[in-house]
Coordinates of C-alpha atoms in Angstrom, one line a residue:
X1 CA 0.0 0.0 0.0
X2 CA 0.9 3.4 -1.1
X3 CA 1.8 5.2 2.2
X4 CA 3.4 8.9 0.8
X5 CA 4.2 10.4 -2.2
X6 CA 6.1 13.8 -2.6
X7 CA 6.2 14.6 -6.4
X8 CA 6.1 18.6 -6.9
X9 CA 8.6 20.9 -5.0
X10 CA 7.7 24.5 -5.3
X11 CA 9.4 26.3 -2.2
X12 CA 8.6 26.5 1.2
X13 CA 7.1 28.2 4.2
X14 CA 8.2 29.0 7.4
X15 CA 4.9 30.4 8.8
X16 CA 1.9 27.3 8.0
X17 CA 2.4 24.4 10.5
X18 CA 4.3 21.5 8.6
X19 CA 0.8 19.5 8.8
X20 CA -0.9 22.3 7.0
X21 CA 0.8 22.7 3.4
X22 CA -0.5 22.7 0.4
X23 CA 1.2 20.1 -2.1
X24 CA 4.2 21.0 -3.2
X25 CA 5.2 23.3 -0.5
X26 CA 7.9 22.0 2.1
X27 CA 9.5 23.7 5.3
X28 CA 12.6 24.1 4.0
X29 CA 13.9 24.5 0.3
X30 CA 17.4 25.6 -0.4
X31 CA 18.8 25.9 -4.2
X32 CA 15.4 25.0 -5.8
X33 CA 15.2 26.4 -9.4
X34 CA 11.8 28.3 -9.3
X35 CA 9.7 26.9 -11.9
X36 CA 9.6 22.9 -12.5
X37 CA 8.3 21.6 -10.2
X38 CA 11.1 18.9 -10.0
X39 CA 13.8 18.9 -7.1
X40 CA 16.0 21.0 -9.8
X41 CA 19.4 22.7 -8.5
X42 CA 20.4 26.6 -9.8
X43 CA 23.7 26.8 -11.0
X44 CA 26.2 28.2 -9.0
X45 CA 27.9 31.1 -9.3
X46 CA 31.3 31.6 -11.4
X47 CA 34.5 33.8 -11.1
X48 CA 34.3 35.6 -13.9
X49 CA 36.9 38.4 -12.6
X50 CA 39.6 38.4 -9.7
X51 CA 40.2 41.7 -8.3
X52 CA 42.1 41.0 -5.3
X53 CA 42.5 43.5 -2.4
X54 CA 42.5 43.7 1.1
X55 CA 39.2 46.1 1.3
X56 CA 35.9 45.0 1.0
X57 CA 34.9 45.8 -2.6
X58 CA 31.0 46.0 -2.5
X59 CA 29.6 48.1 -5.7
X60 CA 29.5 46.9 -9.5
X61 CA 29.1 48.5 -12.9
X62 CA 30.5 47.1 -16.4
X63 CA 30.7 49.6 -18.9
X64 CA 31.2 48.5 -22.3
X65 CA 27.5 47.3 -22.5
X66 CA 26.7 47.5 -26.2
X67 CA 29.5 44.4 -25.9
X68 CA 28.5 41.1 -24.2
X69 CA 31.2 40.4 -21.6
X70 CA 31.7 38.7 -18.2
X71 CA 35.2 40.3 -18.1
X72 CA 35.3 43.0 -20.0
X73 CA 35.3 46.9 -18.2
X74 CA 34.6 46.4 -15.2
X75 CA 33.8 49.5 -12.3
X76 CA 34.1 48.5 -9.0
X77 CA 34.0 50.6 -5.3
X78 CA 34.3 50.3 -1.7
X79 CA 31.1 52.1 -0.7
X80 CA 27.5 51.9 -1.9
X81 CA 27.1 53.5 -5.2
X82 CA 24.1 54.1 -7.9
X83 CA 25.0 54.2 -11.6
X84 CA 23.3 55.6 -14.4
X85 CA 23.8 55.8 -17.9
X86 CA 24.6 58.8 -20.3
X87 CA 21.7 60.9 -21.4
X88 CA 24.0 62.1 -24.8
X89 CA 22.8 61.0 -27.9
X90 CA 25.3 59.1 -30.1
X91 CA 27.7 59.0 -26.8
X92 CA 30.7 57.2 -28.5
X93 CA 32.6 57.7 -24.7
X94 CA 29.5 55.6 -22.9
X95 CA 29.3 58.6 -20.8
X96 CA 28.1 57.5 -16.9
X97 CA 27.2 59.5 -13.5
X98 CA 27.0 57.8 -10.2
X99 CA 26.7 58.8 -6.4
X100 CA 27.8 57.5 -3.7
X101 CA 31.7 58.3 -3.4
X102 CA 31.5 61.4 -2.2
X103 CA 29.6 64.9 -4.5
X104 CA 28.0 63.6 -7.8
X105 CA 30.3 62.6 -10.6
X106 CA 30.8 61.9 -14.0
X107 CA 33.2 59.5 -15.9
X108 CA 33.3 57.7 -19.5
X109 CA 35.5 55.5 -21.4
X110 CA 38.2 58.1 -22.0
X111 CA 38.7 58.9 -18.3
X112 CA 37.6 55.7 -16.1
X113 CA 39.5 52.7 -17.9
X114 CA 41.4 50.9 -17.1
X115 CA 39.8 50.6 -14.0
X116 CA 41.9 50.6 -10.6
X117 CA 39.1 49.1 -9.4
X118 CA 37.5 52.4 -9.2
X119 CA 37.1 54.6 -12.0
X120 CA 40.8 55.9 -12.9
X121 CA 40.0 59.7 -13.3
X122 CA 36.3 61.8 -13.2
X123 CA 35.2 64.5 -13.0
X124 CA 32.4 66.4 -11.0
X125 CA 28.9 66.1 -12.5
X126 CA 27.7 69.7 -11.9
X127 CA 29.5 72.9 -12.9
X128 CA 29.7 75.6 -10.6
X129 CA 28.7 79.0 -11.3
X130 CA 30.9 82.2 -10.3
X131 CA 30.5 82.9 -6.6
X132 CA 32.0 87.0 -7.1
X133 CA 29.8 90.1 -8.5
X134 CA 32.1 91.5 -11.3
X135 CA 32.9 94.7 -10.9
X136 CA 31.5 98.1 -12.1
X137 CA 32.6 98.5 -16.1
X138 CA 36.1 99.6 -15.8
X139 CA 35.8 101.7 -19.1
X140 CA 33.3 102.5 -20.7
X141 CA 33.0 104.5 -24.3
X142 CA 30.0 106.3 -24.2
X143 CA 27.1 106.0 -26.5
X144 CA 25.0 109.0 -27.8
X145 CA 21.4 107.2 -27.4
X146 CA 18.5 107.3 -24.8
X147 CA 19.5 106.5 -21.1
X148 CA 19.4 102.6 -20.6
X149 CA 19.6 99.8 -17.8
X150 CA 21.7 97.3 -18.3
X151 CA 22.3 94.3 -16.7
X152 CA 25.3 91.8 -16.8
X153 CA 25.6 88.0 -15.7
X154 CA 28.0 85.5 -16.5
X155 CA 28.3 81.7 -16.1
X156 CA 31.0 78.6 -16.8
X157 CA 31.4 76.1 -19.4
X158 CA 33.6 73.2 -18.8
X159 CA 35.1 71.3 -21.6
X160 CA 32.2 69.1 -22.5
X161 CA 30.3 72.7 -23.4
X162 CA 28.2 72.7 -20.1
X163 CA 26.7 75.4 -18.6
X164 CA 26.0 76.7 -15.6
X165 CA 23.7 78.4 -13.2
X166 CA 24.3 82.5 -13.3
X167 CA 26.2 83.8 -11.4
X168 CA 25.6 87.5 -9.0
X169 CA 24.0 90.1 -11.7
X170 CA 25.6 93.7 -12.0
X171 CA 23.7 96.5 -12.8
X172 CA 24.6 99.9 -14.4
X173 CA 22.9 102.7 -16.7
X174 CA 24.2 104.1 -19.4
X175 CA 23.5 105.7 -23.5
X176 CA 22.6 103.6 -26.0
X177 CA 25.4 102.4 -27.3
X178 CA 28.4 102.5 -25.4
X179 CA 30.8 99.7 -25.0
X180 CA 32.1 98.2 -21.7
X181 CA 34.8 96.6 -20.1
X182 CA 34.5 94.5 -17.6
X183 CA 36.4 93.6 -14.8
X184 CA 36.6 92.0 -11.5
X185 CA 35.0 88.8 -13.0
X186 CA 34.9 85.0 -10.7
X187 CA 38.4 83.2 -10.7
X188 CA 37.9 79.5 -11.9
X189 CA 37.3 77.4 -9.0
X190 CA 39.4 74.6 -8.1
X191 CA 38.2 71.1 -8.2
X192 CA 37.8 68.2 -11.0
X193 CA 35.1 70.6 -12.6
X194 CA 37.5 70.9 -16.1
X195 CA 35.8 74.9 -16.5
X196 CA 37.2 76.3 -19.7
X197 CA 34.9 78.9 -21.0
X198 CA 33.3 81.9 -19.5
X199 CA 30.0 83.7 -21.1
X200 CA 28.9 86.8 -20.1
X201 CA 25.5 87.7 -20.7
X202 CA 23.1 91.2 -21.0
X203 CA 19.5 92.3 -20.3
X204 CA 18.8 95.8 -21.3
X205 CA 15.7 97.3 -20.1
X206 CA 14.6 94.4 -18.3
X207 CA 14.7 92.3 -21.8
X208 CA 15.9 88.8 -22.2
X209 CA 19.9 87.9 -20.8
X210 CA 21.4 87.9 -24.6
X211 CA 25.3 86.3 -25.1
X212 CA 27.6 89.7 -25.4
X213 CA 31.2 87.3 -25.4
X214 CA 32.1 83.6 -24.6
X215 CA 36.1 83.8 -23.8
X216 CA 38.2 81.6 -21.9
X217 CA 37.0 81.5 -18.2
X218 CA 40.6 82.8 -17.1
X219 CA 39.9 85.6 -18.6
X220 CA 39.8 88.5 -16.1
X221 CA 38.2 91.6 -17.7
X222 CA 35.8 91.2 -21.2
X223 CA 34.4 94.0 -23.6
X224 CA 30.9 94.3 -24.2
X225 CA 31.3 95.6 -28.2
X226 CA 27.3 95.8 -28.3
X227 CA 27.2 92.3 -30.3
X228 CA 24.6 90.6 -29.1
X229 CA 24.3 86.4 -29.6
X230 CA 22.1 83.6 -28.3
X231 CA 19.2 83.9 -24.9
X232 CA 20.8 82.6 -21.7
X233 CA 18.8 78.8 -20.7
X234 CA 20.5 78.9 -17.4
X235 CA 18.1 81.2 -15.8
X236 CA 17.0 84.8 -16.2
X237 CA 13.2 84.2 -16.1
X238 CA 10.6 81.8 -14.8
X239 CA 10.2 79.8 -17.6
X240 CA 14.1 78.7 -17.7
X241 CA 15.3 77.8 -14.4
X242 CA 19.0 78.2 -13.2
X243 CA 20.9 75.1 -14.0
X244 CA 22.4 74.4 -10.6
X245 CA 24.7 71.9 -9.6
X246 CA 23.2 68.7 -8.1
X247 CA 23.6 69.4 -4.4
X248 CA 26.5 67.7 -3.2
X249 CA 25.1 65.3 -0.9
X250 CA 22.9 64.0 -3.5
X251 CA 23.0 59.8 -3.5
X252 CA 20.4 57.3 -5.1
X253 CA 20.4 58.4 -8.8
X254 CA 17.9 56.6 -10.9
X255 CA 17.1 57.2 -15.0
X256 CA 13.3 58.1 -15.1
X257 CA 11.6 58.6 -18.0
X258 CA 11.4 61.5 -20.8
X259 CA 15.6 62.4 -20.6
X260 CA 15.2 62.8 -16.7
X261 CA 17.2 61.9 -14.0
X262 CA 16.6 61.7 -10.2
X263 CA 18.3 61.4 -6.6
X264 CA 17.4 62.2 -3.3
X265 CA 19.0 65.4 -2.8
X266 CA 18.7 65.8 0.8
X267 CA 17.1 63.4 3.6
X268 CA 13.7 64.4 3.4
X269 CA 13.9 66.2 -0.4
X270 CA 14.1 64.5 -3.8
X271 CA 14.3 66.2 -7.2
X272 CA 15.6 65.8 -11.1
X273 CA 17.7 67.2 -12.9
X274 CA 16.9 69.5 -16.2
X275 CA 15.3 67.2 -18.8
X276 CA 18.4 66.0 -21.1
X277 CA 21.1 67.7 -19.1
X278 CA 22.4 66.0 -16.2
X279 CA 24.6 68.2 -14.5
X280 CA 21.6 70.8 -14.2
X281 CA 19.6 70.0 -11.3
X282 CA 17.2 73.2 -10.8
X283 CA 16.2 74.3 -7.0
X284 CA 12.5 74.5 -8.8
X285 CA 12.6 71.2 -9.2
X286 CA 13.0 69.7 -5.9
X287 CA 10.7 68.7 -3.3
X288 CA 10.3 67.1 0.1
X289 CA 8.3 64.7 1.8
X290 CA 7.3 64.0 5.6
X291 CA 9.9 61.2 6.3
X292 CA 13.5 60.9 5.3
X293 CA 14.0 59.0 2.2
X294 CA 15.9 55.7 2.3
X295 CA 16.2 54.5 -1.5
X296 CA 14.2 55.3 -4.3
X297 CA 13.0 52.2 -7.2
X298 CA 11.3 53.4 -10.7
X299 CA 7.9 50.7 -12.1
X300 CA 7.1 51.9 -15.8
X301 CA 6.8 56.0 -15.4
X302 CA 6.2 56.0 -11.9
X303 CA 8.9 56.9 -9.2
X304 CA 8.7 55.2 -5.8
X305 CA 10.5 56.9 -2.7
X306 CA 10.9 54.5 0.0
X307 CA 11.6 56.1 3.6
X308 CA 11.5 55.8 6.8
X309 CA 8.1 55.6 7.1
X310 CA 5.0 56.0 4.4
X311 CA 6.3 55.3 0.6
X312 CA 5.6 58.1 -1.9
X313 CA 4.6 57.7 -5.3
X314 CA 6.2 60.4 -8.0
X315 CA 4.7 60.8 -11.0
X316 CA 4.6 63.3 -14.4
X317 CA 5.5 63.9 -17.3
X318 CA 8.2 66.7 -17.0
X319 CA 9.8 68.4 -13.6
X320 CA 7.4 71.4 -12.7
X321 CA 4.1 68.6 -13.5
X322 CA 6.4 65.8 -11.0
X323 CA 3.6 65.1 -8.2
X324 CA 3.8 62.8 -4.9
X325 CA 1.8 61.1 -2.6
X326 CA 1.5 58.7 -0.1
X327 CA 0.5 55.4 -1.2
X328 CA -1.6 53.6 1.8
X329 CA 1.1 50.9 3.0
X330 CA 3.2 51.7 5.6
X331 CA 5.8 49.7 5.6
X332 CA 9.3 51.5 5.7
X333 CA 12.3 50.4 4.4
X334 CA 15.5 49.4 6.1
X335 CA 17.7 48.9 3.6
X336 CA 18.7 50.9 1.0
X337 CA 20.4 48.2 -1.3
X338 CA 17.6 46.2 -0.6
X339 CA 15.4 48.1 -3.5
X340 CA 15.2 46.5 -6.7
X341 CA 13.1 47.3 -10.0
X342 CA 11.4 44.6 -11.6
X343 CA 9.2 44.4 -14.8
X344 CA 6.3 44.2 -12.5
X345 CA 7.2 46.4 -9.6
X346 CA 9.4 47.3 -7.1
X347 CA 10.5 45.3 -3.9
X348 CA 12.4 46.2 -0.6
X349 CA 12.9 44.9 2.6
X350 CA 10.7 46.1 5.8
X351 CA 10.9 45.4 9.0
X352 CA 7.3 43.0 8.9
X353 CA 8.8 41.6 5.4
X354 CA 9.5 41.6 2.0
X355 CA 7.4 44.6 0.2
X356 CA 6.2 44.9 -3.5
X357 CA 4.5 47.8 -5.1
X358 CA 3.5 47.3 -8.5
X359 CA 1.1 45.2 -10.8
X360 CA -1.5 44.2 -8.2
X361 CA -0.7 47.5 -6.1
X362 CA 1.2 46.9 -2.7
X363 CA 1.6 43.5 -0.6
X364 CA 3.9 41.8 2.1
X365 CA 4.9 39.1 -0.3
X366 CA 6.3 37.1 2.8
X367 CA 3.3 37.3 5.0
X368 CA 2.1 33.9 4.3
X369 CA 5.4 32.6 4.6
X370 CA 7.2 33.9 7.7
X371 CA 6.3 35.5 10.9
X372 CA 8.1 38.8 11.8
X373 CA 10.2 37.3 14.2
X374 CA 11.4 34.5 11.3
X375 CA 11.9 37.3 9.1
X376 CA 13.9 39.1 11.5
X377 CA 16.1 36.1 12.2
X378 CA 17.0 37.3 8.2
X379 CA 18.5 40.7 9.7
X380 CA 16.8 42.5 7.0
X381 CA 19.1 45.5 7.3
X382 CA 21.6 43.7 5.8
X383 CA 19.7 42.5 2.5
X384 CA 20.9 43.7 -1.0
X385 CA 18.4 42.9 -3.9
X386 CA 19.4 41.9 -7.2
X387 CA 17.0 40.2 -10.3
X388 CA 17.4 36.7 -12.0
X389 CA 14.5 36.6 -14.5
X390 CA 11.4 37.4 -13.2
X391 CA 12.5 36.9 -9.8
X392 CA 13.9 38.8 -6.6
X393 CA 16.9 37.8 -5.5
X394 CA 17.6 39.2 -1.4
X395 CA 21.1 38.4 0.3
X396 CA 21.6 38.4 3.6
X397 CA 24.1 38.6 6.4
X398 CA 23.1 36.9 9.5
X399 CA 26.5 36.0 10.9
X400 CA 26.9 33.8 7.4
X401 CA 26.2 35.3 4.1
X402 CA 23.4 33.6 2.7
X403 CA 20.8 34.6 0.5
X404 CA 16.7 33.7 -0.9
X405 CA 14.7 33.9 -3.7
X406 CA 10.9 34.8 -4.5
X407 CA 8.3 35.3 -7.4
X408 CA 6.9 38.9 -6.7
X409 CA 3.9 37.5 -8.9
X410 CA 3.3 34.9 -6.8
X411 CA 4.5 34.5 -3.5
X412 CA 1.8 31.6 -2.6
X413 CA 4.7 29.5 -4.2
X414 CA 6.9 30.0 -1.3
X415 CA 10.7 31.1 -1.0
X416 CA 13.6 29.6 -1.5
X417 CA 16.9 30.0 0.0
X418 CA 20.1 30.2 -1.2
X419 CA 23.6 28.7 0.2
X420 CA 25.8 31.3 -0.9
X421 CA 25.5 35.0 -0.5
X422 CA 26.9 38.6 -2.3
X423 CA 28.6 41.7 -1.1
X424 CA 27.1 43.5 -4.0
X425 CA 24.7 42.9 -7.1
X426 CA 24.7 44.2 -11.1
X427 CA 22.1 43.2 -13.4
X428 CA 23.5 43.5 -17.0
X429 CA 20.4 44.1 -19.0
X430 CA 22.1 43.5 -22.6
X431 CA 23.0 39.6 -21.6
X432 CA 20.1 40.0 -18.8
X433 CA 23.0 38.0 -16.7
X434 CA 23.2 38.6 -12.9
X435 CA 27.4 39.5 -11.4
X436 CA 27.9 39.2 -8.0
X437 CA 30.4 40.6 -5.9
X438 CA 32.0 38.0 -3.3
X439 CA 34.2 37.9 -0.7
X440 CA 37.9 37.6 -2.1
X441 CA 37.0 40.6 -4.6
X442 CA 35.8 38.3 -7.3
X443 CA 32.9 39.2 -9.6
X444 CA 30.6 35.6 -9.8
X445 CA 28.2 35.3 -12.7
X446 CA 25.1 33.7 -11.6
X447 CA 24.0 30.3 -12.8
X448 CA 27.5 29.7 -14.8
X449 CA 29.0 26.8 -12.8
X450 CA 28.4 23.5 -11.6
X451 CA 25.1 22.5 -10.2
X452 CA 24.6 23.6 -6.8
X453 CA 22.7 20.5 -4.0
X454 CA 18.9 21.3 -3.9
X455 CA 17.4 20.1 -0.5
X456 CA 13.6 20.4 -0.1
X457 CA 12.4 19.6 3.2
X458 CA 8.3 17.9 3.2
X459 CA 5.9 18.8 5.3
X460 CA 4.0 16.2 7.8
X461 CA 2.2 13.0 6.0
X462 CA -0.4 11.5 8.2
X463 CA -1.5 8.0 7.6
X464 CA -4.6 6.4 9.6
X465 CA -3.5 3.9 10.7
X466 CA 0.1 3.0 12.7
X467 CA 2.3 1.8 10.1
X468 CA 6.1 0.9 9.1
X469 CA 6.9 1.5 5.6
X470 CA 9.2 -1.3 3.8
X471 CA 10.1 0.4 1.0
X472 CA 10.4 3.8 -0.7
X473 CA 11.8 4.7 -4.5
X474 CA 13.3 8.1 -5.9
X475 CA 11.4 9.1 -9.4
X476 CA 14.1 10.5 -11.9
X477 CA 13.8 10.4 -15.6
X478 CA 17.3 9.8 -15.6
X479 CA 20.0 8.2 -12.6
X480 CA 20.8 10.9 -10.4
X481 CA 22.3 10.3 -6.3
X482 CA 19.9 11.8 -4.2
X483 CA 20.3 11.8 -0.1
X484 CA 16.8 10.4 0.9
X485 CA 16.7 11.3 4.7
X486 CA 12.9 10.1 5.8
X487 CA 11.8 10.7 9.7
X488 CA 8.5 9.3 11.6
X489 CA 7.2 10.1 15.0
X490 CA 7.7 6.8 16.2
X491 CA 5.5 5.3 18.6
X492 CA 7.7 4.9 22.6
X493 CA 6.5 3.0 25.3
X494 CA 4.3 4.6 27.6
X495 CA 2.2 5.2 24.4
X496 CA 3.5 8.3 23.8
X497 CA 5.3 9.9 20.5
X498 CA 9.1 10.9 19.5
X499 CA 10.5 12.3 16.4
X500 CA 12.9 10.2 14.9
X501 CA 15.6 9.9 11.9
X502 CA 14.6 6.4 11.0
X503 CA 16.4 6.6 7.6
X504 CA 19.3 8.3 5.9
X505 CA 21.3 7.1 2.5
X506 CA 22.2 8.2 -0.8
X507 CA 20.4 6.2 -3.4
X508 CA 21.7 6.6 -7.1
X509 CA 19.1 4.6 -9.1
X510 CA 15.4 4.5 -9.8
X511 CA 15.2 0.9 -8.2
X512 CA 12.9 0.3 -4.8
X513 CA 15.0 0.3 -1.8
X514 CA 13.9 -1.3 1.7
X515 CA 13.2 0.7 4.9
X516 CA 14.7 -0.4 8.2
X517 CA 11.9 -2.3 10.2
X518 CA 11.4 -2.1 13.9
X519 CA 8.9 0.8 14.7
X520 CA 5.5 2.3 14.1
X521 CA 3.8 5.5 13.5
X522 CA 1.4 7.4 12.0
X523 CA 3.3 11.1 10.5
X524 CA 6.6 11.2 8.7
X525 CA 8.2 13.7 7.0
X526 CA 11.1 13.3 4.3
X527 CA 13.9 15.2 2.7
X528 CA 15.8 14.9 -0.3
X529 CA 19.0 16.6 -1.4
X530 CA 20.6 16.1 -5.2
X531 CA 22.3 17.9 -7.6
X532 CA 19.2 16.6 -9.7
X533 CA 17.0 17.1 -11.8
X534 CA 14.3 14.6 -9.5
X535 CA 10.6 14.3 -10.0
X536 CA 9.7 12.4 -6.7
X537 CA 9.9 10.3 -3.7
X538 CA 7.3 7.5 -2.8
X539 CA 6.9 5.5 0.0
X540 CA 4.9 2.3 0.1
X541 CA 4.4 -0.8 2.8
X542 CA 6.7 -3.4 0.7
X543 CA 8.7 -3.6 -2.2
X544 CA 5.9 -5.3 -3.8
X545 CA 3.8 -2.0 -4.0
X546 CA 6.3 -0.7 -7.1
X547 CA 5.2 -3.3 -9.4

């Protein structure tokens, strides 16, 4: 007789009592492939790259991505940093910007390869406008013409030909028509800003700021000659807001959508930069919310801020139409790395669980799996998302590094944990291939090595009526070893019940195999472990029951 049969493994639970499962959902399952239903092993990991290095290298980014490469251009850092890719058409440089180590910065081909690990030179992201009022004209020739007020500004251009915000306006009357010289103008700050032009700019009669001369920004004095050239962008009116530098605290950078880019510019405030033109991040378009911001994650065009208490959702088509709100789930996050963007949403760790907001609209996607204190045990602070597929990827630290896995789209198949961990995470959407930083400063690719050992742990298997099984036999479609480890609460004297191991071996055929005799009971619970692929376990009273 037929006495249990385990023949789908889907993940497991930690929260439903072991006699309460559903089929194919166990109490423990550690490097089961998400999908089969067979006891199917991921892959594991693979040292792609070999950095070396006594400090803890913990952030990723390959540049090079139009190229598919495990080795190739490789960006690596000591400290938590957000990458995000050129906004330049036809950037032939792959032009990047990243926060993180230390103000906001840029770097491309030209300047950050070869790699040492970090980027080998950058430069700063904004460009900083001149801090000093230039001084009253210092000549002037005068014109014959009607009395008029005239107002100068000027800004920097660094070597790329970007612009900054205006600097302190000086304003003089004079005729129609006379020239000016100008002194007294900013000195170049110092700093990896690379400034190399100057422009100085006029209003007259309150009209628009109009190029009078673009020189080099060394440059002490410049003559105004009356020539007047091309409308200042960088301010001067409402409708053009000063192109400011990012503030230099700014971390989290994220592409958005329609040429924008955001951060979280202060601990409470959030804002983007002017559409197209990274290094201009206008005051106007920055804005705060009630709790300080932890990490941002971006679902189709809507912007997620995660903080320290009540999400807020960010959404619009252009920076003066960006709007937030609350979003009614109040579940904070505590993790910053643990944010990861997904096709269907965007997940991070809490302290009740793991949190999704997307298709569906927001859910604990552990609830039905672990308690709080169980996902505590996790140390959730210490979790750093990644993707494989459709699937979240968390590693954690709890004194071991160690990580899980979970369908967003449905959690009701359980998690799965993983056997190894990561220091860091980088998602290469051109191969859609998952790197991982590990210990030893190596970059792993994920599911390029040998098969890891799947172990899926049953739930409890009642039978009516006391009972010693004779025989059990592994289902494979092909011969595989698998440790079959089977326990029973075995029937003591005294008429009472003990958990027992009545059963361990590694069995490498499809052939019936006897069970040791010499007890009874009515639950038992098995597990398997294999570097697989296996489609089931069954146990039965004798041999005989396999025919």
């Amino acid at each position: 007789m037929l006495i249990a049969s385990w023949s789908n493994f889907i993940g497991c639970t930690r929260r439903v009592s072991p006699r309460r499962l559903p089929d194919g959902m166990g109490v423990d399952a550690v490097n089961l492939r998400l999908g089969s239903g067979s006891l199917e092993p991921w892959k594991a990991p693979s040292t792609v790259v070999t950095t070396g290095g006594a400090t803890p290298l913990i952030s990723l980014y390959r540049m090079n991505r139009s190229v598919i490469s495990d080795t190739a251009e490789w960006l690596q850092w000591t400290m938590d940093v957000d990458v995000v890719q050129s906004l330049v058409p036809n950037d032939p440089n792959e032009e990047i910007y990243y926060t993180g180590d230390g103000a906001p910065k840029l770097t491309d081909a030209t300047l950050a390869l070869p790699a040492i690990p970090g980027p080998a030179a950058w430069r700063m992201l904004g460009v900083p406008k001149p801090t000093l009022q230039m001084a009253p004209p210092a000549t002037l020739v005068a014109g014959s013409g009607t009395t008029e007020a005239r107002v100068y500004i000027d800004t920097f251009k660094n070597s790329r030909g970007r612009e900054s915000a205006p600097g302190i306006p000086r304003t003089f009357s004079c005729p129609a028509g006379t020239t000016a010289t100008l002194s007294g103008l900013a000195p170049v700050p110092g700093g990896s800003h690379d400034i190399t032009l100057r422009r100085i700019y006029c209003s007259t009669d309150g009209g628009p700021y109009q190029l009078v001369v673009e020189q080099t920004a060394t440059a002490t004095t410049a003559t105004d000659s009356l020539a007047r050239g091309a409308v200042m962008q960088s301010g001067g009116d409402a409708s053009k807001p000063a192109w400011e530098e990012p503030p230099p605290g700014t971390v989290g950078l994220i592409n958005l959508w329609n040429s924008m880019i955001g951060g979280i510019t202060a601990p409470k405030s959030f804002g983007v930069c002017e559409p197209g033109k990274p290094w201009a991040w206008p005051v106007e378009y920055q804005d705060t919310v009630n709790f300080d911001i932890v990490a941002t994650g971006r679902w189709l065009q809507n912007w997620l801020l995660l903080t320290t208490g009540t999400p807020y959702l960010v959404t619009g088509s252009s920076p003066l139409l960006l709007s937030n709100q609350p979003i009614p789930f109040n579940q904070a996050c505590v993790s910053k790395r643990s944010v990861q963007s997904l096709s269907s949403g965007i997940v991070w760790a809490s302290q009740d669980g793991l949190c999704f907001w997307g298709q569906g609209g927001p859910r604990l996607l552990t609830e039905a799996l672990m308690t709080p204190e169980q996902w505590q045990a996790l140390v959730p602070g210490t979790i750093i998302g990644a993707r494989v597929e459709r699937y979240y990827v968390g590693f954690f630290n709890d004194g071991e590094a160690k990580g899980f896995i979970i369908d967003p789209l449905a959690p009701e198949a359980g998690i799965v944990f993983l056997s190894f961990g990561a220091r860091g995470a980088y998602y290469d959407p051109i191969s859609t291939r998952l790197y991982l930083q590990e210990a030893g400063n190596t970059i792993k690719r994920w599911g390029a090595g040998s098969p890891l050992t799947a172990k899926f742990k049953t739930g409890i298997t009642r039978v009516k009526s006391l009972t010693n099984p004779g025989a059990a036999m592994v289902v494979a479609d092909e011969p595989v070893a698998v440790t079959v480890t089977l326990w029973a609460n075995v029937l003591q004297t005294g008429n009472t019940f003990a958990w027992t191991q009545v059963f361990t071996r590694t069995v490498t055929s499809g052939e019936p195999f006897t069970l040791p005799g010499g007890y009874v009971a009515h639950d038992f619970q098995a597990q398997l472990e294999s570097t697989g692929p296996v489609s089931g376990l069954v146990v039965a009273d004798d041999v005989s029951d396999f025919a």
